[in-house]
Tab-separated table of C-alpha atoms in Angstrom:
chain	number	residue	atom	x	y	z
A	12	MET	CA	155.294	44.472	14.621
A	13	LYS	CA	158.177	43.888	16.702
A	14	ALA	CA	158.265	44.722	21.129
A	15	GLU	CA	159.987	45.171	23.912
A	16	ILE	CA	158.903	44.737	27.449
A	17	ILE	CA	159.969	46.993	30.601
A	18	SER	CA	159.273	45.716	33.763
A	19	ILE	CA	159.953	48.089	36.638
A	20	GLY	CA	160.384	47.677	40.227
A	21	ASP	CA	163.612	47.285	42.534
A	22	GLU	CA	162.579	44.074	43.632
A	23	LEU	CA	163.433	42.497	40.339
A	24	LEU	CA	167.073	44.006	40.760
A	25	THR	CA	167.658	42.520	44.207
A	26	GLY	CA	166.416	39.252	43.584
A	27	GLN	CA	163.657	39.585	45.736
A	28	LYS	CA	161.048	38.479	43.042
A	29	VAL	CA	161.608	36.432	39.707
A	30	ASN	CA	159.926	38.287	36.655
A	31	THR	CA	157.146	36.143	36.021
A	32	ASN	CA	155.385	39.160	34.123
A	33	ALA	CA	157.832	39.438	31.179
A	34	THR	CA	157.633	35.239	30.764
A	35	PHE	CA	153.849	35.306	30.392
A	36	ILE	CA	153.962	38.364	28.068
A	37	CYS	CA	156.429	37.036	25.819
A	38	SER	CA	154.193	33.820	25.747
A	39	GLU	CA	151.140	36.061	24.817
A	40	LEU	CA	152.951	37.556	22.135
A	41	ALA	CA	154.416	35.022	20.632
A	42	GLY	CA	151.517	33.124	20.519
A	43	ALA	CA	149.905	36.320	18.411
A	44	GLY	CA	152.978	36.003	16.084
A	45	ILE	CA	154.614	39.423	17.762
A	46	ALA	CA	158.316	39.107	18.456
A	47	VAL	CA	159.859	40.473	21.345
A	48	GLU	CA	163.339	41.930	20.769
A	49	ARG	CA	164.129	43.030	24.378
A	50	ILE	CA	163.377	42.610	27.886
A	51	VAL	CA	164.571	45.293	30.564
A	52	ALA	CA	164.038	45.600	34.245
A	53	CYS	CA	164.236	48.840	35.583
A	54	ALA	CA	164.471	50.367	38.960
A	55	ASP	CA	161.970	52.363	40.558
A	56	ILE	CA	163.517	55.719	39.653
A	57	GLU	CA	162.357	58.399	37.501
A	58	ALA	CA	165.183	59.101	35.478
A	59	ALA	CA	165.516	55.344	34.420
A	60	ILE	CA	162.144	55.070	33.866
A	61	ALA	CA	162.292	57.888	31.425
A	62	ALA	CA	165.644	56.829	29.781
A	63	GLN	CA	164.329	53.532	29.133
A	64	CYS	CA	160.903	54.329	27.878
A	65	SER	CA	162.477	56.825	25.467
A	66	ASP	CA	164.861	53.980	24.183
A	67	SER	CA	162.556	51.541	23.866
A	68	LEU	CA	159.975	53.829	22.161
A	69	GLY	CA	162.915	54.652	19.745
A	70	ARG	CA	162.814	50.995	18.665
A	71	ALA	CA	159.803	49.047	18.965
A	72	ASP	CA	156.306	49.455	17.551
A	73	LEU	CA	155.233	48.045	21.002
A	74	VAL	CA	156.637	48.611	24.438
A	75	LEU	CA	154.683	47.067	27.164
A	76	VAL	CA	155.337	48.487	30.758
A	77	THR	CA	154.544	46.344	33.986
A	78	GLY	CA	154.898	48.080	37.699
A	79	GLY	CA	154.742	51.582	39.322
A	80	LEU	CA	150.852	52.622	38.480
A	81	GLY	CA	149.510	52.630	42.041
A	82	PRO	CA	149.256	55.674	44.368
A	83	THR	CA	151.902	55.430	46.719
A	84	ARG	CA	155.117	57.370	46.541
A	85	ASP	CA	156.791	54.654	45.247
A	86	ASP	CA	154.837	54.438	41.956
A	87	ARG	CA	156.528	56.567	39.638
A	88	THR	CA	155.514	55.235	36.347
A	89	LYS	CA	152.442	56.895	35.379
A	90	LYS	CA	153.835	60.541	36.047
A	91	THR	CA	157.548	59.673	34.429
A	92	VAL	CA	155.701	58.731	31.300
A	93	ALA	CA	153.225	61.629	31.095
A	94	ASP	CA	156.301	63.990	31.459
A	95	LEU	CA	158.304	62.140	29.048
A	96	LEU	CA	155.212	62.535	26.362
A	97	GLY	CA	154.345	65.648	27.388
A	98	ARG	CA	150.850	65.055	28.270
A	99	ASN	CA	148.906	65.847	31.488
A	100	LEU	CA	147.440	63.733	34.175
A	101	VAL	CA	143.591	63.791	33.891
A	102	PHE	CA	140.614	62.544	36.240
A	103	HIS	CA	138.913	59.090	34.904
A	104	GLN	CA	135.585	59.195	36.379
A	105	GLU	CA	134.817	55.425	35.404
A	106	THR	CA	137.834	54.012	37.149
A	107	TYR	CA	136.956	56.287	40.416
A	108	ASP	CA	133.423	54.973	40.277
A	109	ARG	CA	134.579	51.435	39.852
A	110	SER	CA	136.858	51.782	42.775
A	111	LEU	CA	134.123	53.162	44.871
A	112	ASP	CA	131.975	50.029	44.085
A	113	ARG	CA	134.664	47.685	45.051
A	114	TYR	CA	135.010	49.207	48.540
A	115	ARG	CA	131.359	49.381	48.988
A	116	VAL	CA	130.741	45.600	48.313
A	117	GLN	CA	133.866	44.782	50.697
A	118	GLY	CA	132.191	47.067	53.514
A	119	VAL	CA	135.429	49.088	53.706
A	120	LYS	CA	135.538	52.725	53.855
A	121	PRO	CA	137.075	54.252	50.967
A	122	SER	CA	141.062	55.367	50.583
A	123	SER	CA	141.848	59.018	50.108
A	124	SER	CA	144.056	57.885	47.256
A	125	LEU	CA	141.662	56.727	45.329
A	126	ARG	CA	141.091	60.082	43.406
A	127	GLN	CA	144.753	60.108	42.634
A	128	ASN	CA	144.463	56.223	41.495
A	129	ALA	CA	141.784	57.323	38.721
A	130	MET	CA	144.457	59.642	37.308
A	131	VAL	CA	145.155	58.564	33.728
A	132	ILE	CA	147.364	59.909	31.068
A	133	GLU	CA	145.461	62.213	28.583
A	134	GLY	CA	144.902	60.702	25.309
A	135	SER	CA	145.248	57.127	26.633
A	136	THR	CA	142.881	54.455	26.350
A	137	VAL	CA	141.820	53.275	29.839
A	138	ILE	CA	142.483	49.506	30.362
A	139	VAL	CA	139.894	48.346	32.913
A	140	ASN	CA	141.651	46.580	36.109
A	141	THR	CA	138.679	43.781	36.686
A	142	MET	CA	141.176	42.300	39.148
A	143	GLY	CA	141.933	45.411	41.043
A	144	LEU	CA	142.257	49.022	41.509
A	145	ALA	CA	144.940	50.694	39.411
A	146	PRO	CA	144.128	51.039	35.430
A	147	GLY	CA	146.170	50.400	32.559
A	148	MET	CA	146.731	52.870	29.434
A	149	MET	CA	147.308	52.037	25.949
A	150	ILE	CA	149.056	55.186	24.561
A	151	PRO	CA	149.877	56.350	21.082
A	152	SER	CA	153.287	57.886	21.693
A	153	GLY	CA	153.191	60.769	19.378
A	154	SER	CA	155.437	61.911	16.417
A	155	ARG	CA	158.453	61.828	18.685
A	156	PHE	CA	158.352	58.666	18.683
A	157	ASP	CA	156.566	57.810	15.152
A	158	ASP	CA	153.346	56.933	17.369
A	159	HIS	CA	154.502	53.777	18.661
A	160	LEU	CA	152.049	52.101	20.952
A	161	LEU	CA	152.981	52.281	24.847
A	162	VAL	CA	151.253	50.103	27.054
A	163	LEU	CA	151.389	50.403	31.008
A	164	MET	CA	149.752	47.694	33.194
A	165	PRO	CA	150.335	46.970	36.824
A	166	GLY	CA	153.006	44.602	38.182
A	167	VAL	CA	150.557	42.702	40.004
A	168	PRO	CA	150.470	39.436	38.091
A	169	LEU	CA	147.010	38.501	38.354
A	170	GLU	CA	146.055	42.234	37.336
A	171	MET	CA	148.377	42.216	34.081
A	172	GLN	CA	147.320	38.722	33.173
A	173	ALA	CA	143.726	39.343	33.033
A	174	MET	CA	144.392	42.620	31.139
A	175	MET	CA	146.762	41.233	28.515
A	176	LYS	CA	144.141	38.381	27.909
A	177	LEU	CA	140.873	40.496	27.949
A	178	THR	CA	142.107	44.134	26.453
A	179	VAL	CA	145.805	44.409	25.324
A	180	LEU	CA	146.366	41.006	23.359
A	181	PRO	CA	143.052	41.474	21.027
A	182	VAL	CA	144.224	45.010	20.344
A	183	VAL	CA	147.805	44.503	19.389
A	184	THR	CA	146.580	41.076	17.380
A	185	ALA	CA	144.554	43.287	15.308
A	186	LEU	CA	147.303	45.946	14.653
A	187	SER	CA	149.675	43.289	13.333
A	188	GLY	CA	147.066	42.527	10.292
A	189	SER	CA	147.614	38.960	10.411
A	190	VAL	CA	144.640	35.912	11.269
A	191	ILE	CA	145.802	34.362	14.299
A	192	VAL	CA	144.774	30.977	15.451
A	193	HIS	CA	145.884	29.369	18.891
A	194	SER	CA	144.915	25.817	19.684
A	195	HIS	CA	145.996	24.023	22.831
A	196	ILE	CA	146.817	20.458	23.791
A	197	MET	CA	146.491	19.392	27.147
A	198	THR	CA	148.746	16.400	28.303
A	199	THR	CA	149.044	14.676	31.633
A	200	GLY	CA	151.379	12.042	32.852
A	201	THR	CA	154.709	12.537	31.319
A	202	GLY	CA	157.233	15.785	31.032
A	203	GLU	CA	158.635	17.979	28.200
A	204	THR	CA	161.442	16.082	27.076
A	205	THR	CA	159.217	12.552	26.391
A	206	ILE	CA	156.521	14.705	24.295
A	207	ALA	CA	159.112	16.335	22.345
A	208	GLY	CA	160.922	13.207	21.481
A	209	MET	CA	157.315	11.909	20.367
A	210	ILE	CA	156.467	14.707	17.665
A	211	THR	CA	160.091	15.488	16.609
A	212	ALA	CA	158.868	15.062	12.905
A	213	ILE	CA	155.929	16.855	13.115
A	214	GLU	CA	157.872	19.543	14.641
A	215	ASP	CA	160.364	20.061	11.960
A	216	ALA	CA	157.776	20.027	9.354
A	217	LEU	CA	155.567	22.892	10.792
A	218	PRO	CA	153.324	24.770	8.241
A	219	GLU	CA	155.082	28.331	7.750
A	220	GLY	CA	153.743	30.560	9.946
A	221	THR	CA	152.643	27.971	12.383
A	222	THR	CA	154.655	27.763	15.974
A	223	LEU	CA	154.677	25.255	18.413
A	224	ALA	CA	154.808	26.273	22.174
A	225	TYR	CA	155.810	23.781	25.279
A	226	LEU	CA	154.300	25.122	28.438
A	227	PRO	CA	155.419	23.173	31.182
A	228	HIS	CA	154.106	23.174	34.770
A	229	VAL	CA	154.756	21.284	37.764
A	230	ALA	CA	152.726	18.199	36.668
A	231	GLY	CA	153.445	17.816	32.973
A	232	VAL	CA	153.428	19.876	29.891
A	233	SER	CA	150.890	21.479	27.265
A	234	LEU	CA	151.187	22.465	24.130
A	235	ARG	CA	150.156	25.504	22.397
A	236	VAL	CA	149.912	25.839	18.558
A	237	SER	CA	149.679	29.103	17.029
A	238	SER	CA	149.025	29.628	13.237
A	239	ILE	CA	149.468	32.880	11.967
A	240	GLY	CA	148.980	34.270	7.793
A	241	PRO	CA	146.749	36.365	5.796
A	242	ASP	CA	144.025	33.872	4.648
A	243	ARG	CA	141.831	32.533	7.377
A	244	GLN	CA	140.956	29.407	5.430
A	245	VAL	CA	144.653	28.320	5.191
A	246	VAL	CA	145.642	29.122	8.691
A	247	GLU	CA	142.690	27.463	10.264
A	248	GLN	CA	143.657	24.403	8.071
A	249	ASP	CA	147.190	24.515	8.670
A	250	ASN	CA	146.601	24.655	12.721
A	251	ARG	CA	143.707	21.692	12.671
A	252	GLN	CA	146.629	19.636	10.803
A	253	VAL	CA	149.543	20.066	13.292
A	254	VAL	CA	146.910	19.501	15.990
A	255	ASP	CA	145.361	16.572	14.582
A	256	ALA	CA	149.338	14.897	14.112
A	257	ILE	CA	150.216	15.709	17.603
A	258	VAL	CA	147.167	14.220	19.288
A	259	SER	CA	147.600	11.106	17.088
A	260	ALA	CA	151.219	10.731	18.279
A	261	VAL	CA	150.933	11.317	21.795
A	262	GLY	CA	147.784	9.704	22.290
A	263	HIS	CA	147.018	8.542	25.432
A	264	TYR	CA	148.863	11.398	27.234
A	265	VAL	CA	146.114	13.808	26.037
A	266	TYR	CA	143.298	14.813	27.818
A	267	ALA	CA	141.709	17.819	26.261
A	268	THR	CA	142.374	19.839	23.026
A	269	ARG	CA	141.278	23.093	24.676
A	270	ASP	CA	142.400	25.191	27.476
A	271	ILE	CA	141.199	23.385	30.161
A	272	SER	CA	142.641	21.464	33.845
A	273	LEU	CA	142.014	18.238	34.419
A	274	GLU	CA	140.254	18.663	37.274
A	275	GLU	CA	137.668	20.481	35.017
A	276	VAL	CA	137.685	17.695	32.670
A	277	VAL	CA	137.125	14.925	35.290
A	278	GLY	CA	133.921	17.072	36.388
A	279	GLU	CA	132.473	17.452	33.047
A	280	LEU	CA	132.820	13.659	32.905
A	281	LEU	CA	131.434	13.113	36.229
A	282	LEU	CA	128.353	15.099	34.999
A	283	LEU	CA	128.106	13.584	31.885
A	284	GLN	CA	128.006	9.754	33.030
A	285	GLY	CA	125.834	10.918	36.264
A	286	MET	CA	128.434	10.043	38.639
A	287	ARG	CA	129.764	11.387	42.112
A	288	ILE	CA	133.000	11.164	43.478
A	289	THR	CA	134.488	11.132	46.971
A	290	THR	CA	138.418	11.247	47.888
A	291	ALA	CA	140.362	9.756	50.623
A	292	GLU	CA	143.634	11.237	51.060
A	293	SER	CA	146.661	10.920	53.466
A	294	CYS	CA	149.771	12.403	51.862
A	295	THR	CA	148.232	14.952	49.862
A	296	GLY	CA	145.958	16.314	52.999
A	297	GLY	CA	143.039	17.164	51.062
A	298	LEU	CA	144.583	18.554	47.793
A	299	VAL	CA	142.687	16.549	45.336
A	300	ALA	CA	139.396	17.444	46.920
A	301	SER	CA	140.570	20.801	46.885
A	302	ARG	CA	141.371	20.959	43.159
A	303	LEU	CA	138.009	19.087	42.036
A	304	THR	CA	135.960	21.493	44.339
A	305	ASP	CA	138.094	24.652	42.598
A	306	VAL	CA	135.909	23.922	39.645
A	307	ALA	CA	132.707	25.806	40.029
A	308	GLY	CA	129.722	23.280	39.648
A	309	SER	CA	131.135	21.002	41.494
A	310	SER	CA	128.564	20.646	44.106
A	311	GLY	CA	127.101	18.680	41.224
A	312	TYR	CA	129.202	15.613	41.603
A	313	VAL	CA	131.089	16.084	45.015
A	314	ASP	CA	129.182	15.227	48.217
A	315	GLU	CA	132.336	14.645	50.873
A	316	ALA	CA	135.834	13.716	51.228
A	317	TYR	CA	138.285	12.244	53.676
A	318	VAL	CA	141.829	13.025	54.853
A	319	VAL	CA	143.011	10.342	56.861
A	320	TYR	CA	146.580	11.168	57.800
A	321	SER	CA	147.214	8.707	60.450
A	322	ASN	CA	146.855	4.924	60.344
A	323	ASP	CA	144.067	5.479	63.487
A	324	ALA	CA	142.082	7.658	60.832
A	325	LYS	CA	142.578	5.155	58.121
A	326	MET	CA	140.842	2.696	60.261
A	327	ARG	CA	138.662	4.491	62.477
A	328	LEU	CA	136.905	6.413	59.411
A	329	LEU	CA	137.589	4.267	56.570
A	330	GLY	CA	137.711	0.541	58.155
A	331	VAL	CA	141.240	0.382	56.768
A	332	ASP	CA	142.421	-3.312	58.373
A	333	GLU	CA	144.799	-2.933	61.253
A	334	SER	CA	146.480	-5.866	59.757
A	335	SER	CA	147.272	-4.458	56.703
A	336	LEU	CA	148.809	-1.414	57.811
A	337	VAL	CA	151.013	-3.782	60.072
A	338	GLU	CA	152.044	-6.201	57.273
A	339	HIS	CA	152.193	-4.018	54.462
A	340	GLY	CA	152.344	-0.394	55.633
A	341	ALA	CA	150.620	2.539	55.219
A	342	VAL	CA	152.019	3.012	51.726
A	343	SER	CA	150.888	0.218	50.071
A	344	GLU	CA	148.503	-0.687	47.179
A	345	LEU	CA	146.506	-2.829	49.399
A	346	VAL	CA	145.865	-0.111	51.806
A	347	ALA	CA	145.004	2.283	49.113
A	348	ALA	CA	142.534	-0.089	47.817
A	349	GLU	CA	140.995	-0.448	51.305
A	350	MET	CA	140.852	3.420	51.900
A	351	ALA	CA	138.858	3.750	48.529
A	352	ARG	CA	136.757	0.868	49.193
A	353	GLY	CA	135.724	2.598	52.543
A	354	ALA	CA	135.283	5.836	51.295
A	355	LEU	CA	132.787	4.743	48.391
A	356	GLU	CA	131.029	2.524	50.616
A	357	ARG	CA	130.699	5.238	53.560
A	358	SER	CA	130.014	8.268	51.400
A	359	GLY	CA	127.633	6.543	49.011
A	360	ALA	CA	129.453	8.145	46.015
A	361	ASP	CA	129.966	6.092	42.772
A	362	ILE	CA	133.610	6.538	42.534
A	363	ALA	CA	136.587	7.034	45.045
A	364	VAL	CA	140.088	7.734	44.403
A	365	SER	CA	142.778	7.295	47.458
A	366	THR	CA	146.273	8.681	47.711
A	367	THR	CA	148.874	7.165	50.611
A	368	GLY	CA	152.467	8.005	49.740
A	369	ILE	CA	155.615	9.750	50.985
A	370	ALA	CA	155.868	13.350	50.268
A	371	GLY	CA	159.315	14.048	52.225
A	372	PRO	CA	161.654	15.141	52.542
A	373	SER	CA	162.054	12.074	55.160
A	374	GLY	CA	160.504	9.191	55.496
A	375	GLY	CA	161.597	7.008	52.871
A	376	SER	CA	163.038	3.555	52.778
A	377	PRO	CA	164.934	1.793	50.071
A	378	GLU	CA	161.907	-0.302	49.585
A	379	LYS	CA	159.457	2.773	49.721
A	380	PRO	CA	161.639	5.866	48.942
A	381	VAL	CA	160.518	9.483	49.273
A	382	GLY	CA	158.091	10.230	46.210
A	383	THR	CA	156.354	7.018	46.215
A	384	LEU	CA	152.569	7.153	46.062
A	385	CYS	CA	149.899	4.591	45.825
A	386	ILE	CA	146.390	5.023	44.401
A	387	GLY	CA	143.411	3.319	45.029
A	388	LEU	CA	140.187	3.638	42.665
A	389	ALA	CA	136.748	1.996	43.584
A	390	VAL	CA	134.340	2.634	40.832
A	391	LYS	CA	130.654	1.392	41.522
A	392	ASN	CA	128.516	-0.181	38.600
A	393	LEU	CA	125.535	2.042	38.231
A	394	ARG	CA	123.321	-0.715	37.315
A	395	SER	CA	124.663	-3.887	39.102
A	396	GLY	CA	126.104	-2.144	42.421
A	397	LEU	CA	129.042	-4.136	41.908
A	398	VAL	CA	132.443	-2.056	42.966
A	399	ARG	CA	135.883	-2.895	40.916
A	400	ILE	CA	139.200	-1.768	42.615
A	401	THR	CA	142.324	-1.144	40.977
A	402	THR	CA	145.220	0.222	42.391
A	403	GLU	CA	148.785	1.796	40.924
A	404	THR	CA	151.970	3.215	42.209
A	405	PHE	CA	153.508	6.308	41.090
A	406	TYR	CA	156.817	7.883	41.622
A	407	SER	CA	157.732	11.593	41.847
A	408	ARG	CA	161.336	13.029	42.530
A	409	SER	CA	160.962	16.520	43.795
A	410	ASP	CA	160.520	18.600	46.874
A	411	ARG	CA	157.489	18.116	49.417
A	412	ALA	CA	155.204	20.845	47.725
A	413	ARG	CA	155.808	19.674	44.296
A	414	ASN	CA	155.410	15.735	45.217
A	415	LYS	CA	151.824	16.818	46.541
A	416	PHE	CA	151.112	18.510	43.684
A	417	ARG	CA	152.027	15.616	41.198
A	418	PHE	CA	150.368	13.004	43.624
A	419	SER	CA	146.918	14.979	43.002
A	420	GLU	CA	147.706	15.188	39.489
A	421	ALA	CA	148.267	11.355	39.201
A	422	ALA	CA	145.110	10.689	41.450
A	423	LEU	CA	143.264	12.691	39.130
A	424	ARG	CA	144.540	11.216	36.083
A	425	MET	CA	143.641	7.621	37.096
A	426	VAL	CA	139.830	8.926	37.879
A	427	TRP	CA	140.277	10.540	34.046
A	428	LYS	CA	141.345	7.167	32.355
A	429	GLU	CA	138.549	5.690	34.164
A	430	LEU	CA	135.753	7.817	33.335
A	431	SER	CA	137.164	8.283	29.657
A	432	SER	CA	137.147	4.298	29.338
A	433	VAL	CA	133.699	3.813	30.676
A	434	GLU	CA	131.925	0.750	28.936
A	435	GLU	CA	128.811	-0.819	30.075
A	436	GLU	CA	129.687	-3.579	32.391
A	437	PRO	CA	127.638	-6.651	32.010
A	438	ASP	CA	124.685	-6.868	34.697
C-alpha cells in the first residue's frame, strides 16, 4: 500500500508553523509497513485543494489530508472534497450530540456553527474526534479514483494524533493484509548517535520485514522495532529477537521495553516498593515535581515538593548551611546533598531528589559553565531509617528550556537507577 499526505493551511506555506502533522503520520504509517511517497503542503484555496486531492488520489492507494475541517470560512476542505467526489454533505446526528454534550459539560452556550460542524461527506465513515469537535472522515473515492481511500482529519495535532491512533491506523493496517508487531525500547541518558553506534551490527542484520526507527526527543532517543509479514508467529519471533539483541547491546540506557515515560516508570517503582518521594528544586523550578504529578495516581507516592530558587529559600526551607553556599556556591554537589537531605527530613518521604544548576543563557563561569547541574539523592532505608546520600554532576549544552527539561530528565534518571537497583541494606 502506497500513501500520500496533504497538509492544508496557509500557515504552513508562510513559515508560521512547522508541519509536525506530516512527521507524525509518516512515523505511524512506517510502523505499519505503509510507504509514504509524497508529502505536500497546500494553501487554503479550493482550486488548489481539489487539484492536489485529485492528483494524489490518481496515484496513491491511501491519501491522508489534514486541515480545513472546521466550521469557519477559511475551512474549505470538506466542501471542496465533496464537490470533487460528486457527493453531498449530510448531517451527522452523533457528532452534533457529542458536541452539545461537550458544551454542556463546560457550562458554555452552544455555538450556532455546531450544525455546520456536524455536516459530513455522504458515504464516509465518520472518525470520532475524542479531543475536539470537528469529525474526521474515511471515504472510498469511487471508480474515478479506483476506490482509493481518502482520509480527512483536523489540522490540530492533538486531535489528528488521537484519530490516527484510535481509528485510522487499525483500519489501514488491516487493509494492508499483513501482520504487524511494534515494540518500543525506551532509553535515557544518551543520544541517537551513541545508541546507533552500539547497535550497528544488529541494524545491519535485521530480518526481512523488520525495520528500526529512531525517535529522538529533547532528553534522548527511543527506538521502535516494527516487524511485518504474513505469518504472525514468524513476525513476533523476528521482532522479539531484535528487541532482545538491542536491549543486550544498549544495556543500562534502557528503562523500559514498552511505550512509557520515565516518570511513569519511576512512579510504578515507587508504588511497588512502598516509597514516597519529594523533590527540592532550584534551576528546574518545579519541573521534576510537575513531571511526577503528570502521572495519574501520583498521589500514591508524592506528598509535597520544594522550589527553592534563592539561597535564602535553600537555607530557610531546607536548612542548607550558609557556609556551604559561600564556600562552594549554590551550584555544587555539597549544596545539592544538603538540599536533598533537608527535603527528606522535612517531608518525611523515603527518597528525595534535588537539582541546583545553571540553565542559562547567562550565569555561567569557566568552572561552572551554563548547562551545569548538580543533583542530590537522599534515600532512607525503610527498615533501619538510615539515610544514604549520593550526588552527581550533569552537563547539557542547549538553550534554557531544553536545559531545564534535560535537567529534570537527569534527576528522574538518578531516581530510576536507585529504585531499579534497590537491595535490602543490612540493619
